[in-house]
Coordinates of C-alpha atoms in Angstrom, one line a residue:
M1 CA -32.7 39.7 47.1
D2 CA -36.0 41.7 45.3
R3 CA -39.0 39.9 43.8
Q4 CA -37.6 39.7 39.9
K5 CA -34.2 38.7 41.3
G6 CA -35.9 35.7 43.1
Q7 CA -38.2 35.4 39.9
L8 CA -34.6 34.7 38.0
L9 CA -33.4 32.4 40.0
N10 CA -36.6 30.3 40.3
Q11 CA -36.2 30.6 36.4
L12 CA -33.3 29.3 36.4
D13 CA -34.0 26.0 37.8
K14 CA -36.0 25.1 34.7
L15 CA -33.7 26.4 32.5
L16 CA -30.7 24.9 33.5
P17 CA -30.4 21.1 34.7
E18 CA -28.5 20.6 37.5
G19 CA -24.8 19.6 36.8
L20 CA -25.3 20.5 32.7
V21 CA -22.5 23.7 31.6
V22 CA -23.9 26.9 29.9
D23 CA -21.5 29.9 29.2
S24 CA -22.0 33.7 30.0
A25 CA -23.8 34.6 26.8
W26 CA -26.3 32.3 27.1
L27 CA -26.9 33.4 30.9
K28 CA -27.6 37.4 29.3
R29 CA -29.2 35.6 26.4
H30 CA -31.6 34.5 29.0
G31 CA -31.3 38.0 31.6
Y32 CA -29.0 36.9 33.9
S33 CA -26.7 39.9 33.7
T34 CA -22.5 39.8 34.6
Q35 CA -23.4 41.2 38.2
L36 CA -25.8 38.5 38.6
Q37 CA -23.7 35.9 37.4
H38 CA -21.1 36.9 39.8
L39 CA -23.9 37.4 42.7
Y40 CA -25.3 33.9 41.7
V41 CA -21.8 32.2 42.0
T42 CA -20.9 34.6 45.2
R43 CA -23.7 32.9 47.0
G44 CA -22.8 29.5 45.6
W45 CA -26.1 29.2 43.1
L46 CA -23.7 29.0 40.4
E47 CA -20.2 27.4 40.3
Q48 CA -17.7 28.3 37.6
P49 CA -15.8 25.3 36.7
T50 CA -13.5 27.7 34.1
R51 CA -13.6 31.5 32.9
G52 CA -17.1 32.4 31.3
V53 CA -18.6 28.7 32.2
F54 CA -21.3 28.2 35.1
R55 CA -23.5 25.4 36.3
R56 CA -25.4 24.9 39.6
P57 CA -23.7 22.5 41.3
R58 CA -24.1 18.5 41.2
Y59 CA -21.4 16.3 42.0
E60 CA -18.2 16.5 39.7
L61 CA -18.5 17.9 36.4
S62 CA -17.8 14.8 33.9
W63 CA -17.6 15.0 30.0
Q64 CA -20.6 13.3 29.1
Q65 CA -22.3 16.7 31.0
V66 CA -20.3 19.1 28.9
V67 CA -21.5 16.9 25.5
I68 CA -24.7 16.6 26.4
S69 CA -24.8 20.6 27.4
L70 CA -23.3 21.3 23.9
Q71 CA -25.8 19.2 22.0
G72 CA -29.2 20.3 23.9
I73 CA -28.5 23.9 25.6
L74 CA -25.8 25.9 23.5
N75 CA -26.6 25.0 20.1
Y76 CA -23.8 22.8 19.1
S77 CA -26.2 20.8 17.2
P78 CA -25.6 18.8 15.2
L79 CA -22.6 17.4 17.4
V80 CA -21.7 14.0 18.2
V81 CA -19.6 11.7 19.8
G82 CA -17.9 9.5 17.7
G83 CA -15.4 7.2 16.1
R84 CA -12.9 5.2 19.0
T85 CA -15.1 7.1 21.7
A86 CA -18.7 6.1 20.2
L87 CA -17.4 2.5 19.9
E88 CA -16.0 2.6 23.7
L89 CA -19.5 3.7 25.0
Q90 CA -21.2 1.2 22.8
G91 CA -19.4 -2.1 24.4
Y92 CA -17.1 -2.5 21.3
A93 CA -13.8 -2.0 23.3
H94 CA -14.2 -3.9 26.2
Y95 CA -10.4 -5.6 25.3
L96 CA -8.6 -2.6 25.0
P97 CA -7.1 0.1 27.9
Q98 CA -10.3 1.3 29.5
A99 CA -9.3 4.7 30.2
T100 CA -10.9 7.3 27.9
T101 CA -8.2 10.3 27.5
R102 CA -9.7 11.3 24.8
V103 CA -13.7 12.3 23.3
H104 CA -14.0 12.4 19.6
L105 CA -16.6 15.0 18.6
Y106 CA -18.2 15.4 14.9
G107 CA -19.7 17.7 13.6
P108 CA -19.9 21.3 11.2
K109 CA -19.4 23.4 13.5
S110 CA -16.4 23.3 16.1
P111 CA -17.3 23.1 19.9
P112 CA -15.9 26.6 22.0
S113 CA -12.4 26.7 23.2
W114 CA -13.2 26.6 26.7
V115 CA -14.0 22.9 26.6
N116 CA -10.7 22.1 26.9
K117 CA -10.3 24.4 29.8
L118 CA -12.7 22.4 32.3
P119 CA -11.1 20.6 35.1
L120 CA -11.6 17.3 33.4
S121 CA -9.4 14.3 32.5
V122 CA -10.1 14.2 28.9
K123 CA -9.1 16.6 26.0
F124 CA -12.2 17.1 24.0
V125 CA -11.0 16.1 19.7
Y126 CA -12.7 18.0 17.3
H127 CA -13.2 16.9 13.3
N128 CA -15.1 18.0 10.6
D129 CA -17.5 15.9 9.3
R130 CA -17.8 17.6 5.9
R131 CA -14.3 16.9 5.3
L132 CA -15.1 12.5 5.8
F133 CA -18.5 12.2 4.3
K134 CA -19.9 14.4 1.5
N135 CA -22.2 17.8 0.9
E136 CA -25.8 15.9 0.9
P137 CA -27.1 13.8 3.8
V138 CA -28.0 10.7 3.2
A139 CA -30.0 10.2 6.2
K140 CA -31.8 12.4 8.8
S141 CA -30.6 11.8 12.6
I142 CA -33.0 11.0 15.6
S143 CA -34.5 14.0 16.9
S144 CA -32.3 13.3 19.9
V145 CA -29.7 15.7 18.5
R146 CA -31.5 18.7 19.4
W147 CA -33.1 18.4 22.8
N148 CA -34.9 21.5 24.8
V149 CA -34.3 21.3 28.3
E150 CA -37.1 24.0 28.6
T151 CA -39.6 21.3 27.5
G152 CA -37.6 17.9 28.3
K153 CA -39.3 17.2 24.8
M154 CA -37.1 16.2 21.5
L155 CA -37.1 19.0 18.6
D156 CA -37.4 18.0 15.1
D157 CA -35.1 15.7 12.9
T158 CA -31.8 17.2 11.5
A159 CA -30.3 16.8 8.4
F160 CA -26.8 14.9 9.2
R161 CA -24.0 14.4 7.0
G162 CA -24.0 10.3 6.8
G163 CA -26.7 10.2 8.9
D164 CA -26.2 7.4 11.6
V165 CA -26.5 8.3 14.8
T166 CA -27.9 6.8 17.9
Q167 CA -28.4 7.5 21.5
L168 CA -27.6 6.7 25.1
N169 CA -29.5 7.4 28.1
W170 CA -27.2 9.0 30.7
G171 CA -26.9 10.1 34.3
Q172 CA -30.0 9.6 36.4
W173 CA -32.3 11.8 34.7
D174 CA -31.3 9.8 31.3
W175 CA -30.3 12.7 29.8
P176 CA -30.0 11.9 25.7
L177 CA -26.5 11.4 24.4
T178 CA -25.9 11.2 20.9
L179 CA -23.0 9.7 19.2
S180 CA -22.2 7.7 16.1
T181 CA -23.7 4.2 15.1
P182 CA -20.9 1.4 15.5
E183 CA -21.3 1.5 11.7
R184 CA -20.3 5.3 11.2
A185 CA -17.9 4.8 14.3
V186 CA -15.6 2.4 12.3
F187 CA -15.3 5.1 9.0
E188 CA -14.6 7.7 12.0
L189 CA -11.6 5.6 13.3
L190 CA -10.2 4.3 10.5
D191 CA -9.8 8.0 9.2
E192 CA -7.6 8.3 12.0
L193 CA -4.8 5.8 10.5
P194 CA -1.8 5.9 10.5
N195 CA -1.3 9.3 12.9
N196 CA -3.8 9.3 15.8
E197 CA -4.8 5.2 15.7
S198 CA -2.4 2.3 15.6
F199 CA -3.4 -0.7 13.5
E200 CA -3.0 -3.2 16.0
Q201 CA -5.8 -1.4 17.9
V202 CA -8.3 -1.0 15.2
D203 CA -7.7 -4.5 13.8
A204 CA -8.4 -5.8 17.2
L205 CA -11.6 -3.2 17.2
L206 CA -12.8 -4.4 14.0
G207 CA -12.1 -8.1 14.6
G208 CA -14.9 -7.6 17.3
L209 CA -17.2 -5.9 14.7
A210 CA -19.2 -8.9 13.6
N211 CA -23.0 -7.6 14.0
L212 CA -22.6 -4.3 11.9
R213 CA -25.0 -3.6 9.4
P214 CA -25.2 -3.6 6.1
D215 CA -27.1 -1.6 4.5
R216 CA -26.1 1.1 6.8
L217 CA -22.8 0.1 5.9
Q218 CA -23.4 0.5 2.3
K219 CA -24.8 3.9 2.4
L220 CA -21.6 5.0 4.5
L221 CA -19.8 3.8 1.5
K222 CA -21.1 5.6 -1.3
D223 CA -21.3 9.0 1.2
C224 CA -17.7 8.4 2.5
A225 CA -15.7 11.1 0.4
S226 CA -12.2 9.5 1.8
V227 CA -10.8 6.8 -0.5
K228 CA -8.1 5.8 1.9
V229 CA -11.1 5.2 4.6
K230 CA -12.9 3.0 2.2
R231 CA -9.9 0.9 1.2
L232 CA -8.4 0.7 4.8
F233 CA -12.6 -0.6 5.6
F234 CA -12.1 -3.2 2.9
Y235 CA -8.7 -4.1 3.8
F236 CA -9.5 -5.1 7.7
A237 CA -13.2 -6.4 6.5
D238 CA -11.1 -9.3 4.1
R239 CA -9.0 -10.1 6.9
H240 CA -11.4 -10.9 9.6
N241 CA -14.1 -11.8 6.6
H242 CA -17.3 -11.0 9.0
A243 CA -20.7 -12.5 7.6
W244 CA -21.8 -8.6 6.8
L245 CA -19.2 -8.5 4.3
K246 CA -20.7 -10.6 1.6
R247 CA -23.6 -8.6 1.8
L248 CA -22.2 -5.7 0.3
N249 CA -21.8 -4.9 -3.1
K250 CA -18.1 -3.5 -3.0
Q251 CA -18.2 -2.6 -7.1
A252 CA -20.7 0.0 -6.4
V253 CA -18.4 1.5 -4.3
D254 CA -15.4 3.9 -6.1
L255 CA -12.3 3.3 -4.4
G256 CA -10.1 5.8 -6.8
H257 CA -6.7 5.1 -8.4
G258 CA -2.8 5.2 -7.8
K259 CA -1.3 3.7 -4.6
R260 CA -2.0 5.0 -1.1
M261 CA 1.1 5.3 1.6
L262 CA 0.1 5.1 4.7
V263 CA 3.0 3.6 6.9
K264 CA 6.5 4.5 5.5
G265 CA 8.4 1.2 4.9
G266 CA 5.7 -0.2 5.0
V267 CA 3.8 -3.4 2.9
L268 CA 1.7 -3.1 -0.1
D269 CA -2.0 -4.6 -0.3
P270 CA -1.8 -5.8 -3.4
T271 CA -5.5 -5.6 -3.6
Y272 CA -6.5 -2.5 -1.9
K273 CA -3.0 -0.8 -2.9
I274 CA -1.8 0.8 0.5
T275 CA 0.9 0.1 3.0
V276 CA 0.5 -1.6 5.9
P277 CA 2.8 -2.5 8.7
G278 CA 4.4 -5.5 8.2
D279 CA 3.3 -7.9 10.9
L280 CA 0.4 -6.8 10.2
H281 CA 0.3 -8.4 6.7
G282 CA 1.3 -11.0 7.5
V283 CA -1.1 -12.5 10.2
R284 CA -4.4 -13.6 8.7

């Protein structure tokens, strides 16, 4: 191997942490030709979990490594883990089935199609956050939405629709995994009703969220663009009557007009004019 190729291999150790993934285009931008990529795979210095995707070998590939790679290396920021997945990661779904089969991602730019071709036991589900939250961000996200792997430092804050993201340190090297706060994740979860989440499980999840922060909830209620989600939020909040509910200004929230039929043959809730399953509506 000539000197230049040796330098490139040493450089890769700094640019690409073990276990994280990049695509062929990223490697080419950093000086690694298609031929060199093939050589690295042949020599075992890189592995190719699916076509056009590479990683330095480090144990079995996990979905967390994929998301951290998207957030920190491949410029799919701001992209965060949200909804049910964010609540699970923060310990709010311990009484529900624990096998994660879907990882919900939120942001303005969909992840590359190859993420669902990787040899993983989960499916990535992308949601455009522009649809759920209004155009103007109400807060700045934490800097961990952008992470410079070359320096190991966080970059500047990035405006994020709806605000309210947080960070978990994941893995042996405490890589930053950015996800929605519980408050934001609630809105993302409610948006999945009734087609992709069950009322019973959402009810169970909301019942365990006694420590939500009312100031964040109020901001999110203002920024939420979905009348359905806001009505569902107050419907479940009334059911469980958590202490934070008393500190919300419901009159300041636009709940729209008219009825919303969410469940065919369901019972109409007279307060929020949404149809819900009869057995759920009857249990208080």
